[in-house]
Amino acid sequence: MKETATMAYSELLPRSGTAPRPDAAAPATEFGRAMRLALAETPHRISPKFFYDAAGSALFDRICELPEYYPTRTELALLDRHAQEMASLIGPEADLIEFGAGSATKVRLLLSALQQPRRFVPIDISADHLQGAAAALRRDHPGLDVHPLAADFTRPIQLPALPDGSRARRVGFFPGSSIGNFSPDEAVTFLRQAAELLRGGGLLIGADLVKDPALLHAAYNDAAGVTAAFNLNLLVRANRELGTNFDTTQFAHYAFFEPRLQRIEMHLLSRRTQTVQLGGEAFTVQEGQTLHTENSQKFTVEGFRRLARQAGFAPGPVWTDPKNHFSVHWLAAPQ
């Protein structure tokens, strides 16, 4: 990777020192335990859910606005064009639950078409980002009951009870093709959990489609370096929260399409052999080794429908754009 590109995306990163805190102790948080395991094992890998501190969430919002990043604008166009059809499947008085809500931008298109939902429950791991999004929705939809839930949606979710003790029809919303961040086994596990949570309702879910590798490469290697900054922010977060001493200038953003597995892989590649301190332990990362930070699975329409059936859903209508770049699926949950 060219040094000029490194300088460009380093300017997008939040400021953070690289020296560990003097009182650094054994990592007690989930992030700390995951980072220790990532450094101790080879190949080094960590879940992409740890991207989403406040800075990472803000950088992802910027990614969604990039000219190279087709998924957001393509899915928004699908939601805008077919919102009435989707709303008719969701039905009135539903408990609308968004997994990985982030800025809750896309759900606005559904809310405009829906009869008032019983309640909107946005779920996200980034609590600060979630509260800001919930406050904005309350301002713009004064009659909407917005009940944000800061949680890891990859784990079983316990929804807050309705005030009258009833159980409304539950419909999930999972846009953005975040399902592609899971391995196939993880995706089935998540979908099975969702099918149980949404029993008697359904799930509206986005899935990115297999396409020209050049288009995929550009989407994850944007010219402005925002995706690179998003990737590297994981190390900035580790330095700040865990007391590690990652030198972010000695890691390069590396993303590519793996056609045999039909996925984008995103890594942080070490430019030199270096020692990373974490909780009183030292770990060596060799020159040329990577920390594997994310997969983004690409699907065929029928391949995704098979995955949904495996998890217990009954696939229904599918909406795709004219270029078949992206798909949105309605999946009926079991009764």
CSV table of C-alpha atoms in Angstrom, one decimal:
chain,number,residue,atom,x,y,z
A,1,MET,CA,0.0,0.0,0.0
A,2,LYS,CA,1.3,3.4,-0.9
A,3,GLU,CA,2.5,5.7,1.9
A,4,THR,CA,0.4,8.6,0.6
A,5,ALA,CA,-2.7,6.5,1.1
A,6,THR,CA,-1.5,5.6,4.7
A,7,MET,CA,-1.1,9.3,5.5
A,8,ALA,CA,-4.6,10.1,4.1
A,9,TYR,CA,-6.5,7.6,6.1
A,10,SER,CA,-4.4,8.1,9.3
A,11,GLU,CA,-5.7,11.7,9.3
A,12,LEU,CA,-9.2,10.3,9.7
A,13,LEU,CA,-8.4,8.4,12.9
A,14,PRO,CA,-9.2,9.7,16.3
A,15,ARG,CA,-6.1,10.8,18.2
A,16,SER,CA,-4.8,8.2,20.6
A,17,GLY,CA,-1.4,7.5,22.2
A,18,THR,CA,0.2,4.2,21.6
A,19,ALA,CA,1.8,3.7,25.0
A,20,PRO,CA,0.0,1.2,27.4
A,21,ARG,CA,-1.5,2.6,30.6
A,22,PRO,CA,0.8,2.1,33.6
A,23,ASP,CA,-1.9,0.3,35.4
A,24,ALA,CA,-2.7,-2.1,32.5
A,25,ALA,CA,-4.1,-5.3,34.0
A,26,ALA,CA,-5.3,-8.6,32.5
A,27,PRO,CA,-8.1,-7.8,30.1
A,28,ALA,CA,-11.4,-8.2,31.9
A,29,THR,CA,-13.8,-6.9,29.2
A,30,GLU,CA,-15.2,-8.9,26.4
A,31,PHE,CA,-13.1,-6.8,24.0
A,32,GLY,CA,-10.0,-7.4,26.0
A,33,ARG,CA,-10.5,-11.2,26.1
A,34,ALA,CA,-11.2,-11.2,22.4
A,35,MET,CA,-8.1,-9.2,21.6
A,36,ARG,CA,-5.9,-11.4,23.8
A,37,LEU,CA,-7.1,-14.5,22.0
A,38,ALA,CA,-6.6,-12.8,18.6
A,39,LEU,CA,-3.0,-12.0,19.5
A,40,ALA,CA,-2.3,-15.4,21.1
A,41,GLU,CA,-3.5,-17.6,18.3
A,42,THR,CA,-2.5,-17.8,14.6
A,43,PRO,CA,-4.0,-16.9,12.3
A,44,HIS,CA,-4.9,-13.7,14.2
A,45,ARG,CA,-8.6,-12.9,13.9
A,46,ILE,CA,-11.2,-10.9,15.9
A,47,SER,CA,-15.0,-10.3,15.5
A,48,PRO,CA,-16.0,-7.2,13.5
A,49,LYS,CA,-18.5,-6.3,16.2
A,50,PHE,CA,-15.5,-4.6,18.0
A,51,PHE,CA,-15.3,-2.0,15.2
A,52,TYR,CA,-18.3,-0.2,16.7
A,53,ASP,CA,-17.2,2.2,19.4
A,54,ALA,CA,-18.5,5.8,18.9
A,55,ALA,CA,-15.6,6.6,16.5
A,56,GLY,CA,-16.0,3.4,14.5
A,57,SER,CA,-19.8,3.9,14.2
A,58,ALA,CA,-19.2,7.5,12.9
A,59,LEU,CA,-16.7,6.2,10.4
A,60,PHE,CA,-19.1,3.6,9.2
A,61,ASP,CA,-21.7,6.2,8.7
A,62,ARG,CA,-19.2,8.0,6.4
A,63,ILE,CA,-18.5,4.8,4.5
A,64,CYS,CA,-22.2,4.5,3.7
A,65,GLU,CA,-22.1,7.9,1.9
A,66,LEU,CA,-19.0,7.1,-0.2
A,67,PRO,CA,-19.5,6.9,-4.0
A,68,GLU,CA,-17.8,3.5,-4.2
A,69,TYR,CA,-20.0,2.0,-1.5
A,70,TYR,CA,-23.0,0.8,-3.5
A,71,PRO,CA,-24.8,-1.3,-0.8
A,72,THR,CA,-26.3,1.6,1.1
A,73,ARG,CA,-27.7,3.7,-1.8
A,74,THR,CA,-28.9,0.5,-3.6
A,75,GLU,CA,-30.7,-0.8,-0.5
A,76,LEU,CA,-32.2,2.6,0.2
A,77,ALA,CA,-33.6,2.8,-3.3
A,78,LEU,CA,-35.1,-0.7,-2.9
A,79,LEU,CA,-36.7,0.3,0.4
A,80,ASP,CA,-38.0,3.5,-1.0
A,81,ARG,CA,-39.5,1.9,-4.1
A,82,HIS,CA,-41.1,-1.1,-2.3
A,83,ALA,CA,-41.8,0.4,1.1
A,84,GLN,CA,-45.6,-0.1,0.7
A,85,GLU,CA,-45.2,-3.8,-0.2
A,86,MET,CA,-42.9,-4.3,2.7
A,87,ALA,CA,-45.2,-2.4,5.1
A,88,SER,CA,-48.1,-4.6,4.1
A,89,LEU,CA,-46.1,-7.7,5.1
A,90,ILE,CA,-45.1,-6.2,8.4
A,91,GLY,CA,-48.7,-5.2,9.2
A,92,PRO,CA,-50.1,-2.7,11.7
A,93,GLU,CA,-49.4,-2.6,15.4
A,94,ALA,CA,-46.2,-4.6,15.2
A,95,ASP,CA,-43.2,-4.6,17.5
A,96,LEU,CA,-40.5,-3.5,14.9
A,97,ILE,CA,-37.1,-4.7,16.0
A,98,GLU,CA,-34.0,-3.5,14.2
A,99,PHE,CA,-30.8,-5.6,14.6
A,100,GLY,CA,-27.6,-3.5,14.5
A,101,ALA,CA,-29.6,-0.3,14.1
A,102,GLY,CA,-26.6,2.1,14.0
A,103,SER,CA,-28.0,5.5,12.9
A,104,ALA,CA,-31.4,4.0,12.1
A,105,THR,CA,-31.5,5.7,8.7
A,106,LYS,CA,-33.1,3.0,6.6
A,107,VAL,CA,-35.9,2.3,9.0
A,108,ARG,CA,-37.3,5.8,8.3
A,109,LEU,CA,-38.4,4.7,4.9
A,110,LEU,CA,-40.5,1.9,6.5
A,111,LEU,CA,-41.9,4.1,9.2
A,112,SER,CA,-43.2,6.5,6.6
A,113,ALA,CA,-45.1,3.6,4.9
A,114,LEU,CA,-46.2,1.8,8.0
A,115,GLN,CA,-49.3,2.3,10.1
A,116,GLN,CA,-48.0,3.3,13.5
A,117,PRO,CA,-46.0,0.3,14.9
A,118,ARG,CA,-46.8,-0.7,18.5
A,119,ARG,CA,-43.1,0.0,19.3
A,120,PHE,CA,-39.7,0.4,17.6
A,121,VAL,CA,-36.8,-1.4,19.3
A,122,PRO,CA,-33.5,-0.5,17.8
A,123,ILE,CA,-30.7,-2.8,19.0
A,124,ASP,CA,-27.0,-1.9,18.7
A,125,ILE,CA,-23.7,-2.6,20.5
A,126,SER,CA,-22.7,1.1,20.4
A,127,ALA,CA,-24.8,2.6,23.2
A,128,ASP,CA,-23.9,6.3,22.6
A,129,HIS,CA,-24.5,6.1,18.9
A,130,LEU,CA,-27.8,4.3,19.6
A,131,GLN,CA,-29.1,6.9,22.0
A,132,GLY,CA,-28.4,9.7,19.5
A,133,ALA,CA,-30.2,7.8,16.8
A,134,ALA,CA,-33.2,7.1,19.1
A,135,ALA,CA,-33.4,10.8,20.1
A,136,ALA,CA,-33.5,11.9,16.5
A,137,LEU,CA,-36.3,9.4,15.7
A,138,ARG,CA,-38.3,10.6,18.6
A,139,ARG,CA,-38.0,14.2,17.3
A,140,ASP,CA,-39.0,13.3,13.8
A,141,HIS,CA,-41.8,10.8,14.8
A,142,PRO,CA,-43.3,12.3,18.0
A,143,GLY,CA,-46.0,9.6,18.2
A,144,LEU,CA,-43.5,6.6,17.9
A,145,ASP,CA,-42.6,4.6,21.0
A,146,VAL,CA,-38.8,4.2,20.6
A,147,HIS,CA,-37.3,1.8,23.0
A,148,PRO,CA,-33.5,1.5,22.3
A,149,LEU,CA,-31.7,-1.6,23.6
A,150,ALA,CA,-27.9,-1.5,23.9
A,151,ALA,CA,-26.9,-5.1,23.4
A,152,ASP,CA,-25.0,-7.6,21.3
A,153,PHE,CA,-27.7,-8.8,19.0
A,154,THR,CA,-25.6,-11.9,18.0
A,155,ARG,CA,-26.6,-13.3,21.4
A,156,PRO,CA,-30.2,-14.3,22.5
A,157,ILE,CA,-32.2,-11.1,23.1
A,158,GLN,CA,-34.7,-10.5,25.9
A,159,LEU,CA,-37.1,-7.8,24.7
A,160,PRO,CA,-38.5,-5.4,27.3
A,161,ALA,CA,-42.1,-6.2,28.2
A,162,LEU,CA,-44.9,-4.1,26.9
A,163,PRO,CA,-46.6,-2.0,29.5
A,164,ASP,CA,-49.9,-3.9,29.3
A,165,GLY,CA,-48.1,-7.3,29.4
A,166,SER,CA,-49.3,-8.3,25.9
A,167,ARG,CA,-47.2,-9.7,23.1
A,168,ALA,CA,-47.4,-7.8,19.8
A,169,ARG,CA,-46.6,-9.4,16.5
A,170,ARG,CA,-42.8,-9.1,16.2
A,171,VAL,CA,-41.1,-8.2,13.0
A,172,GLY,CA,-37.3,-7.9,12.6
A,173,PHE,CA,-35.4,-5.5,10.4
A,174,PHE,CA,-31.8,-6.3,9.5
A,175,PRO,CA,-30.6,-4.1,6.7
A,176,GLY,CA,-27.2,-3.5,5.2
A,177,SER,CA,-26.2,-7.1,4.6
A,178,SER,CA,-24.6,-7.4,8.0
A,179,ILE,CA,-25.6,-11.0,7.8
A,180,GLY,CA,-22.6,-11.4,5.6
A,181,ASN,CA,-20.3,-10.6,8.5
A,182,PHE,CA,-21.1,-14.0,10.0
A,183,SER,CA,-19.6,-17.3,8.9
A,184,PRO,CA,-22.2,-19.7,7.4
A,185,ASP,CA,-22.6,-21.5,10.7
A,186,GLU,CA,-22.8,-18.2,12.6
A,187,ALA,CA,-25.4,-16.9,10.1
A,188,VAL,CA,-27.6,-20.0,10.7
A,189,THR,CA,-27.2,-19.7,14.4
A,190,PHE,CA,-28.2,-16.0,14.3
A,191,LEU,CA,-31.2,-16.7,12.0
A,192,ARG,CA,-32.4,-19.5,14.2
A,193,GLN,CA,-32.3,-17.2,17.3
A,194,ALA,CA,-34.1,-14.5,15.3
A,195,ALA,CA,-36.8,-17.1,14.1
A,196,GLU,CA,-37.5,-17.9,17.7
A,197,LEU,CA,-37.6,-14.3,18.9
A,198,LEU,CA,-39.9,-13.3,16.0
A,199,ARG,CA,-42.1,-16.4,16.1
A,200,GLY,CA,-45.4,-15.7,14.4
A,201,GLY,CA,-44.0,-12.6,12.6
A,202,GLY,CA,-41.2,-12.2,10.1
A,203,LEU,CA,-37.8,-10.7,9.2
A,204,LEU,CA,-37.0,-8.1,6.5
A,205,ILE,CA,-33.3,-8.6,5.8
A,206,GLY,CA,-30.7,-7.3,3.3
A,207,ALA,CA,-28.2,-9.5,1.5
A,208,ASP,CA,-25.5,-8.3,-0.8
A,209,LEU,CA,-25.1,-10.3,-4.0
A,210,VAL,CA,-22.1,-11.8,-5.9
A,211,LYS,CA,-21.0,-9.4,-8.6
A,212,ASP,CA,-18.0,-8.1,-10.5
A,213,PRO,CA,-14.9,-8.4,-8.2
A,214,ALA,CA,-13.7,-4.9,-9.4
A,215,LEU,CA,-16.9,-3.3,-8.0
A,216,LEU,CA,-16.4,-5.2,-4.7
A,217,HIS,CA,-12.8,-4.2,-4.5
A,218,ALA,CA,-13.6,-0.5,-4.9
A,219,ALA,CA,-16.3,-0.6,-2.3
A,220,TYR,CA,-13.9,-1.8,0.4
A,221,ASN,CA,-10.8,0.2,-0.8
A,222,ASP,CA,-12.3,3.6,-1.3
A,223,ALA,CA,-10.1,6.4,-2.6
A,224,ALA,CA,-10.7,8.6,0.4
A,225,GLY,CA,-9.4,6.0,2.8
A,226,VAL,CA,-12.4,6.0,5.1
A,227,THR,CA,-12.7,2.2,5.1
A,228,ALA,CA,-9.0,2.0,6.0
A,229,ALA,CA,-9.5,4.4,8.9
A,230,PHE,CA,-12.6,2.3,10.0
A,231,ASN,CA,-10.4,-0.8,10.0
A,232,LEU,CA,-7.5,0.8,11.8
A,233,ASN,CA,-9.7,2.4,14.4
A,234,LEU,CA,-10.0,-1.1,16.0
A,235,LEU,CA,-6.3,-0.7,17.0
A,236,VAL,CA,-6.9,2.9,18.2
A,237,ARG,CA,-9.7,1.6,20.4
A,238,ALA,CA,-7.5,-1.2,21.8
A,239,ASN,CA,-4.8,1.4,22.7
A,240,ARG,CA,-7.4,3.6,24.4
A,241,GLU,CA,-9.5,0.9,26.2
A,242,LEU,CA,-7.0,-1.9,26.7
A,243,GLY,CA,-3.7,-0.2,27.1
A,244,THR,CA,-2.1,-1.9,24.1
A,245,ASN,CA,0.7,-0.2,22.2
A,246,PHE,CA,-0.3,-0.8,18.6
A,247,ASP,CA,1.6,1.5,16.3
A,248,THR,CA,-1.2,2.2,13.7
A,249,THR,CA,1.4,3.6,11.2
A,250,GLN,CA,2.9,0.1,11.0
A,251,PHE,CA,-0.4,-1.6,10.0
A,252,ALA,CA,-1.9,-1.4,6.5
A,253,HIS,CA,-5.6,-1.9,5.5
A,254,TYR,CA,-5.9,-4.9,3.3
A,255,ALA,CA,-9.2,-6.0,1.7
A,256,PHE,CA,-9.9,-8.4,-1.1
A,257,PHE,CA,-12.5,-10.6,-2.7
A,258,GLU,CA,-12.0,-14.4,-2.1
A,259,PRO,CA,-14.0,-15.9,-5.0
A,260,ARG,CA,-13.8,-19.5,-3.8
A,261,LEU,CA,-15.6,-18.5,-0.6
A,262,GLN,CA,-17.6,-15.7,-2.2
A,263,ARG,CA,-16.6,-13.1,0.4
A,264,ILE,CA,-14.7,-9.9,1.0
A,265,GLU,CA,-12.0,-10.4,3.6
A,266,MET,CA,-10.7,-7.4,5.5
A,267,HIS,CA,-7.4,-7.5,7.4
A,268,LEU,CA,-4.8,-5.3,9.1
A,269,LEU,CA,-1.4,-6.3,7.8
A,270,SER,CA,1.7,-5.8,9.9
A,271,ARG,CA,4.4,-3.9,8.0
A,272,ARG,CA,7.2,-5.1,10.4
A,273,THR,CA,7.7,-7.6,13.2
A,274,GLN,CA,6.5,-5.9,16.4
A,275,THR,CA,5.7,-6.7,20.0
A,276,VAL,CA,2.3,-5.8,21.4
A,277,GLN,CA,1.7,-5.4,25.1
A,278,LEU,CA,-1.6,-6.4,26.6
A,279,GLY,CA,-2.5,-6.9,30.2
A,280,GLY,CA,1.1,-7.6,31.3
A,281,GLU,CA,1.7,-10.0,28.4
A,282,ALA,CA,3.8,-9.5,25.3
A,283,PHE,CA,2.7,-10.9,21.9
A,284,THR,CA,4.8,-10.9,18.7
A,285,VAL,CA,3.2,-10.1,15.4
A,286,GLN,CA,5.5,-11.0,12.5
A,287,GLU,CA,6.0,-8.8,9.4
A,288,GLY,CA,3.5,-9.8,6.8
A,289,GLN,CA,1.1,-11.4,9.3
A,290,THR,CA,-2.5,-10.0,9.5
A,291,LEU,CA,-5.2,-9.5,12.0
A,292,HIS,CA,-8.3,-10.7,10.2
A,293,THR,CA,-11.0,-8.2,11.2
A,294,GLU,CA,-14.0,-8.9,9.0
A,295,ASN,CA,-15.7,-11.1,6.3
A,296,SER,CA,-18.5,-9.8,4.1
A,297,GLN,CA,-20.2,-12.7,2.5
A,298,LYS,CA,-21.8,-12.2,-0.9
A,299,PHE,CA,-24.8,-14.4,-1.8
A,300,THR,CA,-26.9,-15.5,-4.7
A,301,VAL,CA,-30.7,-15.0,-4.1
A,302,GLU,CA,-31.4,-18.8,-4.1
A,303,GLY,CA,-28.3,-19.4,-1.9
A,304,PHE,CA,-29.6,-17.0,0.7
A,305,ARG,CA,-33.1,-18.5,0.6
A,306,ARG,CA,-31.6,-21.9,1.3
A,307,LEU,CA,-29.8,-20.5,4.3
A,308,ALA,CA,-33.1,-19.0,5.6
A,309,ARG,CA,-34.9,-22.3,5.2
A,310,GLN,CA,-32.1,-24.1,7.1
A,311,ALA,CA,-32.7,-21.7,10.0
A,312,GLY,CA,-36.5,-22.3,10.1
A,313,PHE,CA,-37.8,-19.4,8.1
A,314,ALA,CA,-40.2,-19.6,5.1
A,315,PRO,CA,-38.7,-17.3,2.4
A,316,GLY,CA,-41.2,-15.0,0.8
A,317,PRO,CA,-40.9,-12.0,-1.7
A,318,VAL,CA,-37.5,-10.8,-2.7
A,319,TRP,CA,-36.7,-7.4,-4.1
A,320,THR,CA,-33.5,-6.7,-6.2
A,321,ASP,CA,-32.2,-3.7,-8.1
A,322,PRO,CA,-32.0,-3.8,-11.9
A,323,LYS,CA,-28.3,-4.6,-11.8
A,324,ASN,CA,-28.7,-7.4,-9.3
A,325,HIS,CA,-26.2,-5.8,-6.9
A,326,PHE,CA,-28.3,-6.2,-3.8
A,327,SER,CA,-31.4,-8.0,-2.4
A,328,VAL,CA,-34.0,-7.5,0.3
A,329,HIS,CA,-35.8,-10.6,1.5
A,330,TRP,CA,-39.0,-11.2,3.5
A,331,LEU,CA,-38.7,-14.2,5.6
A,332,ALA,CA,-41.8,-15.5,7.5
A,333,ALA,CA,-41.0,-16.8,11.0
A,334,PRO,CA,-42.5,-20.1,12.2
A,335,GLN,CA,-45.7,-20.0,14.2
